[in-house]
Short mmCIF file of C-alpha atoms and ligand atoms in Angstrom, two decimals:
data_model
loop_
_atom_site.label_atom_id
_atom_site.label_comp_id
_atom_site.label_asym_id
_atom_site.label_seq_id
_atom_site.Cartn_x
_atom_site.Cartn_y
_atom_site.Cartn_z
CA UNK P 8 36.62 -6.42 36.95
CA UNK P 9 37.83 -5.35 33.47
CA UNK P 10 35.52 -6.09 30.55
CA UNK P 11 37.34 -9.05 28.97
CA UNK P 12 35.35 -9.93 25.87
CA UNK P 13 37.44 -13.02 25.03
CA UNK P 14 36.92 -14.47 28.51
CA UNK P 15 33.23 -13.61 28.39
CA UNK P 16 32.79 -15.40 25.06
CA UNK P 17 34.45 -18.52 26.45
CA UNK P 18 31.66 -18.67 29.05
CA UNK P 19 29.07 -19.34 26.31
CA UNK P 20 29.41 -22.81 24.72
CA UNK P 21 27.08 -21.92 21.85
CA UNK P 22 29.34 -19.05 20.77
CA UNK P 23 32.07 -21.61 20.02
CA UNK P 24 29.85 -23.52 17.59
CA UNK P 25 29.54 -23.25 13.83
CA UNK P 26 26.36 -22.87 11.81
CA UNK P 27 26.33 -24.26 8.26
CA UNK P 28 30.09 -24.59 8.53
CA UNK P 29 30.58 -20.92 9.50
CA UNK P 30 31.32 -19.51 12.95
CA UNK P 31 28.04 -18.47 14.54
CA UNK P 32 27.42 -14.71 14.56
CA UNK P 33 24.41 -14.39 16.85
CA UNK P 34 22.61 -11.08 16.40
CA UNK P 35 19.11 -12.13 17.48
CA UNK P 36 19.53 -11.27 21.12
CA UNK P 37 16.31 -9.27 21.37
CA UNK P 38 14.44 -12.53 20.73
CA UNK P 39 16.42 -14.49 23.29
CA UNK P 40 19.93 -14.27 24.67
CA UNK P 41 22.45 -17.09 24.87
CA UNK P 42 23.18 -19.01 28.06
CA UNK P 43 26.52 -19.10 29.91
CA UNK P 44 27.90 -22.45 31.13
CA UNK P 45 27.35 -21.48 34.78
CA UNK P 46 23.58 -21.25 34.17
CA UNK P 47 23.56 -24.55 32.27
CA UNK P 48 25.50 -26.09 35.20
CA UNK P 49 22.98 -24.71 37.69
CA UNK P 50 20.16 -26.44 35.80
CA UNK P 51 22.00 -29.76 35.69
CA UNK P 52 22.96 -29.44 39.34
CA UNK P 53 19.38 -28.79 40.37
CA UNK P 54 18.04 -31.89 38.62
CA UNK P 55 20.99 -34.03 39.70
CA UNK P 56 21.17 -32.91 43.34
CA UNK P 57 18.15 -31.05 44.67
CA UNK P 58 15.02 -31.69 42.61
CA UNK P 59 11.87 -31.43 44.76
CA UNK P 60 8.64 -29.48 44.82
CA UNK P 61 8.74 -26.30 46.87
CA UNK P 62 6.72 -24.65 49.65
CA UNK P 63 5.10 -27.93 50.75
CA UNK P 64 7.43 -30.85 51.59
CA UNK P 65 9.24 -30.95 54.94
CA UNK P 66 12.03 -33.23 53.78
CA UNK P 67 15.60 -32.16 53.08
CA UNK P 68 15.36 -31.82 49.29
CA UNK P 69 12.10 -29.85 49.49
CA UNK P 70 13.73 -27.50 51.95
CA UNK P 71 16.81 -27.02 49.77
CA UNK P 72 14.74 -26.38 46.64
CA UNK P 73 12.48 -23.93 48.48
CA UNK P 74 15.46 -22.04 49.87
CA UNK P 75 17.13 -21.82 46.45
CA UNK P 76 13.90 -20.67 44.78
CA UNK P 77 13.37 -17.95 47.39
CA UNK P 78 17.03 -17.00 47.10
CA UNK P 79 16.39 -16.06 43.45
CA UNK P 80 13.47 -13.89 44.54
CA UNK P 81 15.81 -11.98 46.88
CA UNK P 82 18.44 -11.75 44.14
CA UNK P 83 15.91 -10.32 41.67
CA UNK P 84 14.79 -7.79 44.28
CA UNK P 85 18.38 -6.59 44.74
CA UNK P 86 19.06 -6.59 41.00
CA UNK P 87 16.09 -4.30 40.24
CA UNK P 88 16.35 -2.25 43.42
CA UNK P 89 13.03 -3.39 44.94
CA UNK P 90 12.44 -2.60 48.61
CA UNK P 91 11.32 -6.13 49.38
CA UNK P 92 11.35 -9.56 47.74
CA UNK P 93 7.59 -9.71 48.51
CA UNK P 94 7.25 -7.37 45.53
CA UNK P 95 8.75 -9.94 43.11
CA UNK P 96 6.40 -12.44 41.46
CA UNK P 97 7.56 -15.24 39.18
CA UNK P 98 5.56 -15.82 36.01
CA UNK P 99 6.27 -17.72 32.78
CA UNK P 100 7.51 -14.67 30.89
CA UNK P 101 7.12 -10.90 30.56
CA UNK P 102 3.93 -11.49 28.58
CA UNK P 103 2.30 -13.33 31.47
CA UNK P 104 3.49 -10.65 33.90
CA UNK P 105 1.79 -7.93 31.83
CA UNK P 106 -1.37 -10.04 31.52
CA UNK P 107 -1.36 -10.45 35.29
CA UNK P 108 -1.44 -6.68 35.78
CA UNK P 109 -4.19 -6.22 33.18
CA UNK P 110 -6.33 -9.13 34.38
CA UNK P 111 -5.95 -8.49 38.10
CA UNK P 112 -5.27 -4.77 38.64
CA UNK P 113 -7.06 -3.72 35.45
CA UNK P 114 -10.21 -5.76 36.04
CA UNK P 115 -10.45 -4.66 39.67
CA UNK P 116 -9.99 -0.94 39.07
CA UNK P 117 -11.05 0.08 35.55
CA UNK P 118 -14.48 1.71 35.11
CA UNK P 119 -16.27 2.41 31.81
CA UNK P 120 -14.74 5.49 30.17
CA UNK P 121 -11.42 5.17 32.03
CA UNK P 122 -8.38 5.51 29.83
CA UNK P 123 -5.26 3.40 29.36
CA UNK P 124 -2.36 5.25 27.75
CA UNK P 125 0.09 3.19 25.68
CA UNK P 126 2.54 4.03 22.88
CA UNK P 127 2.53 3.12 19.21
CA UNK P 128 5.77 1.18 19.59
CA UNK P 129 4.54 -1.46 22.04
CA UNK P 130 5.27 -5.14 21.55
CA UNK P 131 1.99 -7.05 21.20
CA UNK P 132 2.61 -8.33 24.74
CA UNK P 133 2.07 -4.82 26.08
CA UNK P 134 -0.85 -4.10 23.76
CA UNK P 135 -3.15 -7.13 23.54
CA UNK P 136 -3.57 -7.57 27.34
CA UNK P 137 -4.80 -3.96 27.48
CA UNK P 138 -7.06 -4.41 24.45
CA UNK P 139 -8.66 -7.43 26.15
CA UNK P 140 -9.30 -5.74 29.49
CA UNK P 141 -10.32 -2.42 27.92
CA UNK P 142 -13.00 -4.22 25.91
CA UNK P 143 -14.25 -6.07 28.95
CA UNK P 144 -14.35 -2.98 31.22
CA UNK P 145 -15.44 -0.41 28.65
CA UNK P 146 -12.14 1.45 28.98
CA UNK P 147 -10.57 3.49 26.18
CA UNK P 148 -7.07 2.95 24.76
CA UNK P 149 -4.99 6.00 23.81
CA UNK P 150 -1.57 6.08 22.23
CA UNK P 151 1.49 8.30 22.36
CA UNK P 152 2.57 8.61 18.69
CA UNK P 153 5.99 7.68 17.37
CA UNK P 154 7.83 10.14 15.10
CA UNK P 155 10.16 9.32 12.20
CA UNK P 156 13.27 9.25 14.41
CA UNK P 157 11.67 6.48 16.45
CA UNK P 158 11.14 8.76 19.45
CA UNK P 159 7.86 9.22 21.26
CA UNK P 160 6.08 12.45 20.32
CA UNK P 161 5.38 14.02 23.69
CA UNK P 162 4.31 17.38 22.21
CA UNK P 163 0.62 16.54 22.65
CA UNK P 164 0.97 14.57 25.86
CA UNK P 165 -1.30 17.02 27.71
CA UNK P 166 -4.16 16.05 25.43
CA UNK P 167 -3.49 12.34 25.93
CA UNK P 168 -3.15 12.16 29.69
CA UNK P 169 -5.67 13.50 32.16
CA UNK P 170 -8.03 12.70 35.01
CA UNK P 171 -9.55 9.73 33.13
CA UNK P 172 -6.14 8.10 32.64
CA UNK P 173 -5.81 5.21 35.07
CA UNK P 174 -2.95 3.20 33.59
CA UNK P 175 0.11 4.30 31.60
CA UNK P 176 1.98 1.31 30.16
CA UNK P 177 5.03 1.54 27.92
CA UNK P 178 8.26 -0.12 26.93
CA UNK P 179 11.63 1.01 28.30
CA UNK P 180 13.29 0.16 25.03
CA UNK P 181 11.79 -0.51 21.60
CA UNK P 182 12.44 -4.08 20.50
CA UNK P 183 12.38 -2.87 16.88
CA UNK P 184 14.20 0.47 16.76
CA UNK P 185 16.25 0.47 19.95
CA UNK P 186 14.58 3.72 21.04
CA UNK P 187 15.10 4.49 24.70
CA UNK P 188 11.89 5.95 26.13
CA UNK P 189 11.83 8.75 28.74
CA UNK P 190 10.84 6.41 31.56
CA UNK P 191 11.07 8.80 34.51
CA UNK P 192 9.22 11.58 32.73
CA UNK P 193 6.34 9.28 31.75
CA UNK P 194 6.08 7.82 35.24
CA UNK P 195 5.92 11.32 36.71
CA UNK P 196 3.22 12.29 34.21
CA UNK P 197 1.23 9.17 35.14
CA UNK P 198 1.50 9.86 38.86
CA UNK P 199 0.58 13.51 38.40
CA UNK P 200 -2.91 12.41 37.26
CA UNK P 201 -3.17 9.54 39.76
CA UNK P 202 -2.53 6.79 37.20
CA UNK P 203 -0.26 3.79 37.73
CA UNK P 204 2.82 3.33 35.55
CA UNK P 205 3.52 -0.12 34.09
CA UNK P 206 6.96 -0.60 32.55
CA UNK P 207 7.65 -3.28 29.97
CA UNK P 208 11.33 -3.93 30.69
CA UNK P 209 11.56 -7.10 28.56
CA UNK P 210 14.30 -5.41 26.51
CA UNK P 211 15.40 -2.72 28.94
CA UNK P 212 16.35 -4.98 31.85
CA UNK P 213 18.79 -6.90 29.67
CA UNK P 214 20.80 -3.88 28.64
CA UNK P 215 20.90 -1.16 31.26
CA UNK P 216 21.13 -0.89 35.02
CA UNK P 217 17.67 -0.15 36.39
CA UNK P 218 16.14 0.59 39.76
CA UNK P 219 12.41 0.35 40.38
CA UNK P 220 12.87 2.45 43.52
CA UNK P 221 14.49 5.21 41.47
CA UNK P 222 11.87 4.91 38.71
CA UNK P 223 9.11 4.83 41.32
CA UNK P 224 7.11 2.71 38.83
CA UNK P 225 4.09 0.76 40.03
CA UNK P 226 4.73 -2.39 38.00
CA UNK P 227 7.65 -3.63 35.90
CA UNK P 228 7.79 -6.81 33.80
CA UNK P 229 10.66 -8.69 32.20
CA UNK P 230 11.83 -12.15 31.07
CA UNK P 231 14.81 -14.18 32.28
CA UNK P 232 15.53 -15.63 28.84
CA UNK P 233 16.56 -12.26 27.43
CA UNK P 234 19.20 -11.81 30.13
CA UNK P 235 21.23 -15.02 30.02
CA UNK P 236 18.68 -16.94 32.08
CA UNK P 237 16.59 -19.95 31.10
CA UNK P 238 13.32 -19.78 29.16
CA UNK P 239 10.05 -20.08 31.06
CA UNK P 240 10.70 -17.48 33.77
CA UNK P 241 9.19 -14.01 33.83
CA UNK P 242 9.24 -11.45 36.59
CA UNK P 243 6.58 -9.04 37.69
CA UNK P 244 7.65 -6.36 40.12
CA UNK P 245 4.72 -4.60 41.78
CA UNK P 246 4.55 -2.12 44.63
CA UNK P 247 3.38 -4.05 47.71
CA UNK P 248 0.55 -1.59 48.29
CA UNK P 249 -0.95 -2.56 44.90
CA UNK P 250 -0.23 -6.28 45.06
CA UNK P 251 -1.84 -6.55 48.49
CA UNK P 252 -5.09 -5.05 47.18
CA UNK P 253 -5.20 -7.00 43.92
CA UNK P 254 -7.26 -10.20 43.48
CA UNK P 255 -5.44 -13.37 42.38
CA UNK P 256 -4.75 -13.88 38.68
CA UNK P 257 -4.78 -17.72 38.65
CA UNK P 258 -6.30 -20.00 41.26
CA UNK P 259 -4.94 -23.31 42.53
CA UNK P 260 -2.45 -24.83 44.91
CA UNK P 261 -0.11 -22.75 47.06
CA UNK P 262 -1.85 -19.39 46.54
CA UNK P 263 -4.41 -19.89 49.32
CA UNK P 264 -4.67 -19.29 53.03
CA UNK P 265 -7.83 -21.31 53.78
CA UNK P 266 -10.13 -23.15 51.40
CA UNK P 267 -13.79 -24.02 51.96
CA UNK P 268 -15.93 -25.77 49.39
CA UNK P 269 -17.52 -22.54 48.22
CA UNK P 270 -14.95 -19.87 49.02
CA UNK P 271 -11.35 -19.28 50.00
CA UNK P 272 -8.92 -16.74 51.37
CA UNK P 273 -5.59 -15.93 49.81
CA UNK P 274 -1.97 -16.35 50.80
CA UNK P 275 0.19 -13.30 51.43
CA UNK P 276 2.03 -11.71 48.51
CA UNK P 277 3.92 -12.81 46.51
CA UNK P 278 2.49 -16.36 46.86
CA UNK P 279 -1.06 -15.16 46.15
CA UNK P 280 0.08 -14.76 42.54
CA UNK P 281 1.99 -18.03 42.12
CA UNK P 282 -0.62 -20.76 41.77
CA UNK P 283 0.57 -24.32 41.16
CA UNK P 284 4.07 -25.77 40.86
CA UNK P 285 6.24 -23.03 39.43
CA UNK P 286 9.21 -23.34 37.09
CA UNK P 287 11.50 -24.26 39.98
CA UNK P 288 14.65 -25.32 38.14
CA UNK P 289 14.71 -22.35 35.81
CA UNK P 290 13.99 -19.84 38.57
CA UNK P 291 16.85 -21.28 40.61
CA UNK P 292 19.22 -21.12 37.63
CA UNK P 293 18.17 -17.53 36.94
CA UNK P 294 19.91 -16.44 40.15
CA UNK P 295 23.18 -17.63 38.62
CA UNK P 296 22.47 -15.59 35.47
CA UNK P 297 21.87 -12.46 37.55
CA UNK P 298 25.08 -13.06 39.52
CA UNK P 299 26.90 -13.51 36.22
CA UNK P 300 25.57 -10.22 34.80
CA UNK P 301 26.27 -8.40 38.06
CA UNK P 302 29.86 -9.70 38.11
CA UNK P 303 30.46 -8.26 34.65
CA UNK P 304 28.52 -5.13 35.64
CA UNK P 305 25.42 -3.78 33.92
CA UNK P 306 27.19 -0.44 33.44
CA UNK P 307 30.04 -2.16 31.53
CA UNK P 308 27.52 -4.21 29.54
CA UNK P 309 25.71 -1.04 28.56
CA UNK P 310 28.93 0.77 27.64
CA UNK P 311 30.18 -2.07 25.40
CA UNK P 312 26.79 -2.52 23.73
CA UNK P 313 26.47 1.19 23.14
CA UNK P 314 29.77 1.28 21.22
CA UNK P 315 28.90 -1.85 19.25
CA UNK P 316 25.43 -0.58 18.36
CA UNK P 317 26.83 2.75 17.23
CA UNK P 318 29.45 0.97 15.11
CA UNK P 319 26.87 -1.37 13.54
CA UNK P 320 24.53 1.55 12.77
CA UNK P 321 27.40 3.52 11.18
CA UNK P 322 28.44 0.57 9.02
CA UNK P 323 24.84 -0.06 7.91
CA UNK P 324 24.26 3.63 7.22
CA UNK P 325 27.36 3.70 5.00
CA UNK P 326 25.86 1.02 2.74
CA UNK P 327 23.88 2.08 -0.30
CA UNK P 328 20.25 0.97 -0.59
CA UNK P 329 19.99 0.24 3.13
CA UNK P 330 17.36 2.06 5.20
CA UNK P 331 17.67 2.14 8.97
CA UNK P 332 14.53 2.78 11.01
CA UNK P 333 14.37 4.76 14.22
CA UNK P 334 17.03 6.93 15.86
CA UNK P 335 19.63 8.67 13.69
CA UNK P 336 23.36 8.08 14.09
CA UNK P 337 23.70 10.93 16.57
CA UNK P 338 20.72 9.85 18.68
CA UNK P 339 20.80 7.40 21.52
CA UNK P 340 19.90 3.88 20.53
CA UNK P 341 20.23 0.70 22.50
CA UNK P 342 21.28 -2.69 21.11
CA UNK P 343 18.62 -3.00 18.39
CA UNK P 344 18.70 -1.88 14.76
CA UNK P 345 15.86 -2.41 12.28
CA UNK P 346 16.75 -2.02 8.62
CA UNK P 347 15.67 -2.93 5.13
CA UNK P 348 17.69 -3.55 1.99
CA UNK P 349 16.09 -2.04 -1.08
CA UNK P 350 14.88 -4.69 -3.52
CA UNK P 351 15.31 -7.67 -1.15
CA UNK P 352 12.53 -8.96 1.08
CA UNK P 353 13.61 -9.13 4.73
CA UNK P 354 12.95 -12.88 4.83
CA UNK P 355 15.37 -13.34 1.92
CA UNK P 356 17.99 -11.15 3.63
CA UNK P 357 17.64 -13.15 6.82
CA UNK P 358 17.91 -16.46 4.95
CA UNK P 359 20.92 -15.33 2.94
CA UNK P 360 22.68 -14.22 6.13
CA UNK P 361 21.82 -17.53 7.75
CA UNK P 362 23.79 -19.31 5.03
CA UNK P 363 26.78 -17.29 6.26
CA UNK P 364 26.21 -18.26 9.90
CA UNK P 365 24.72 -14.86 10.79
CA UNK P 366 21.50 -15.00 12.81
CA UNK P 367 19.22 -11.96 12.64
CA UNK P 368 15.43 -11.70 12.75
CA UNK P 369 13.11 -10.64 9.96
CA UNK P 370 9.40 -9.93 10.25
CA UNK P 371 7.07 -7.60 12.13
CA UNK P 372 8.76 -8.32 15.49
CA UNK P 373 5.35 -8.58 17.21
CA UNK P 374 4.87 -4.85 16.55
CA UNK P 375 2.37 -4.71 13.68
CA UNK P 376 1.02 -1.22 14.55
CA UNK P 377 4.60 0.13 14.61
CA UNK P 378 5.32 -1.48 11.22
CA UNK P 379 2.29 0.37 9.82
CA UNK P 380 3.58 3.59 11.36
CA UNK P 381 6.97 3.01 9.69
CA UNK P 382 5.18 2.25 6.42
CA UNK P 383 6.59 -1.26 6.02
CA UNK P 384 5.25 -4.78 6.34
CA UNK P 385 8.45 -6.13 7.85
CA UNK P 386 12.07 -5.28 8.57
CA UNK P 387 15.33 -7.01 9.27
CA UNK P 388 16.59 -6.63 12.80
CA UNK P 389 20.08 -7.05 14.18
CA UNK P 390 20.13 -7.08 17.97
CA UNK P 391 23.27 -6.99 20.05
CA UNK P 392 24.39 -8.46 23.35
CA UNK P 393 27.47 -7.76 25.46
CA UNK P 394 29.19 -10.91 24.16
CA UNK P 395 29.13 -9.65 20.57
CA UNK P 396 32.28 -8.19 19.04
CA UNK P 397 33.29 -5.58 16.47
CA UNK P 398 34.63 -8.46 14.31
CA UNK P 399 31.16 -10.00 14.34
CA UNK P 400 29.64 -6.73 13.15
CA UNK P 401 32.17 -6.73 10.30
CA UNK P 402 31.23 -10.33 9.41
CA UNK P 403 27.55 -9.33 9.43
CA UNK P 404 28.18 -6.34 7.16
CA UNK P 405 30.29 -8.29 4.68
CA UNK P 406 27.65 -11.05 4.58
CA UNK P 407 25.07 -8.34 3.87
CA UNK P 408 27.22 -6.92 1.07
CA UNK P 409 27.48 -10.40 -0.49
CA UNK P 410 23.69 -10.74 -0.16
CA UNK P 411 23.23 -7.52 -2.13
CA UNK P 412 25.60 -8.79 -4.80
CA UNK P 413 23.82 -12.15 -4.96
CA UNK P 414 20.44 -10.47 -5.46
CA UNK P 415 21.90 -8.08 -7.99
CA UNK P 416 21.28 -4.94 -5.94
CA UNK P 417 24.92 -4.31 -5.08
CA UNK P 418 25.69 -0.88 -3.71
N1 7TS Y 4 8.02 -6.72 25.46
C1 7TS Y 4 9.03 -6.46 24.63
C2 7TS Y 4 9.51 -5.05 24.47
C3 7TS Y 4 9.65 -7.52 23.96
O1 7TS Y 4 10.67 -7.25 23.13
C4 7TS Y 4 9.19 -8.84 24.15
C5 7TS Y 4 9.77 -10.00 23.40
C6 7TS Y 4 8.15 -9.04 25.05
C7 7TS Y 4 7.58 -7.97 25.69
C8 7TS Y 4 7.64 -10.40 25.35
O2 7TS Y 4 8.59 -11.18 25.99
P1 7TS Y 4 8.29 -12.71 26.29
O3 7TS Y 4 9.52 -13.21 26.96
O4 7TS Y 4 7.09 -12.73 27.16
O5 7TS Y 4 8.03 -13.35 24.96
N2 7TS Y 4 10.37 -9.64 22.20
C9 7TS Y 4 10.76 -10.47 21.23
C10 7TS Y 4 11.37 -9.96 20.07
O6 7TS Y 4 11.58 -8.79 19.87
N3 7TS Y 4 11.66 -11.00 19.26
O7 7TS Y 4 11.25 -12.13 19.85
C11 7TS Y 4 10.70 -11.80 21.08
#
């Protein structure tokens, strides 16, 4: 199917709306993506036609809802190249998926003095869970540094990874700088010392084709809401051999095999990790989002976004008094650009752009250690999705030029 941007944009009702009387230019996709009509329809259809609790009732609706929910699990498995849908666990978001690994795998395996290797560019969601479990188990956190170009500095990796390293957890794609991390290389390094590799694909899964089988990662986490799906659905992929050994994360209904008053046994994976009534409607609608992305093609999505990101970075770089953080114009960068405008606080830039209908994010982007590394308290961030256009980048840049003029720091 050809990449027809006009047709794609018609699929998203929100992209037809205006904000403060201006056409919406949505460049906050790293925070959450917009939702196509087919996903909205799937949600309405579920509540109108097949609402029931799953995995328990024997009536028609319960059966239909259960089938549809499990259908999404199979769809996710295919989408990420997992060997089996048993390796796909539904959580609330990527954050909960990463906490699950830390609280279950981490608590069961970490010994005092063991090391967890992270990077300096992690989102707090892939940092705090490890801080919590490291403190509890007496484990030590180590960090791969980030250099000025936003890349990971692997020159001293041999001093950071070794026999004490038990977990290596890192993002596929920086949610601040758009840096693409060397996923395969890091996974191989982790496995070479017997550590497990945990991939935070919250950004990565939305932008590039990925295969957990090809990566050979042990765990991978992402969120549906960053890839055209509803909010409230996260995915944890885990190799069956790990998941089978791991204790439950949360206890309650539907995760048990037998229950006595004082002890219990657990259901098979993946159900062992899905206590209580899950987010049925949103999981079911997420299948439609994955079908939608697959119909367009993740390779085409990546190719379009790559061009747009390059164009946006070039236009920003051509402006005076604008600093871009992370990869240079010649380096690979994916969908995310952090920048500051000299003399204007990022919150003011963001607010001024909002008056023009342009939505970006300003702040620390849940990456306070990275902000310190970059020597700033906050940045602006424009983040791109496949439904964005070159015209929208132009509107963003001209709104930014007017902002500079308004604040008297015109280039
Ligand atoms: N990891 C990365 C790399 C992220 O970018 C985010 C969310 C998360 C984990 C957490 O995802 P959640 O769905 O569990 O919240 N990032 C952002 C962002 O950059 N702006 O808003 C949310």
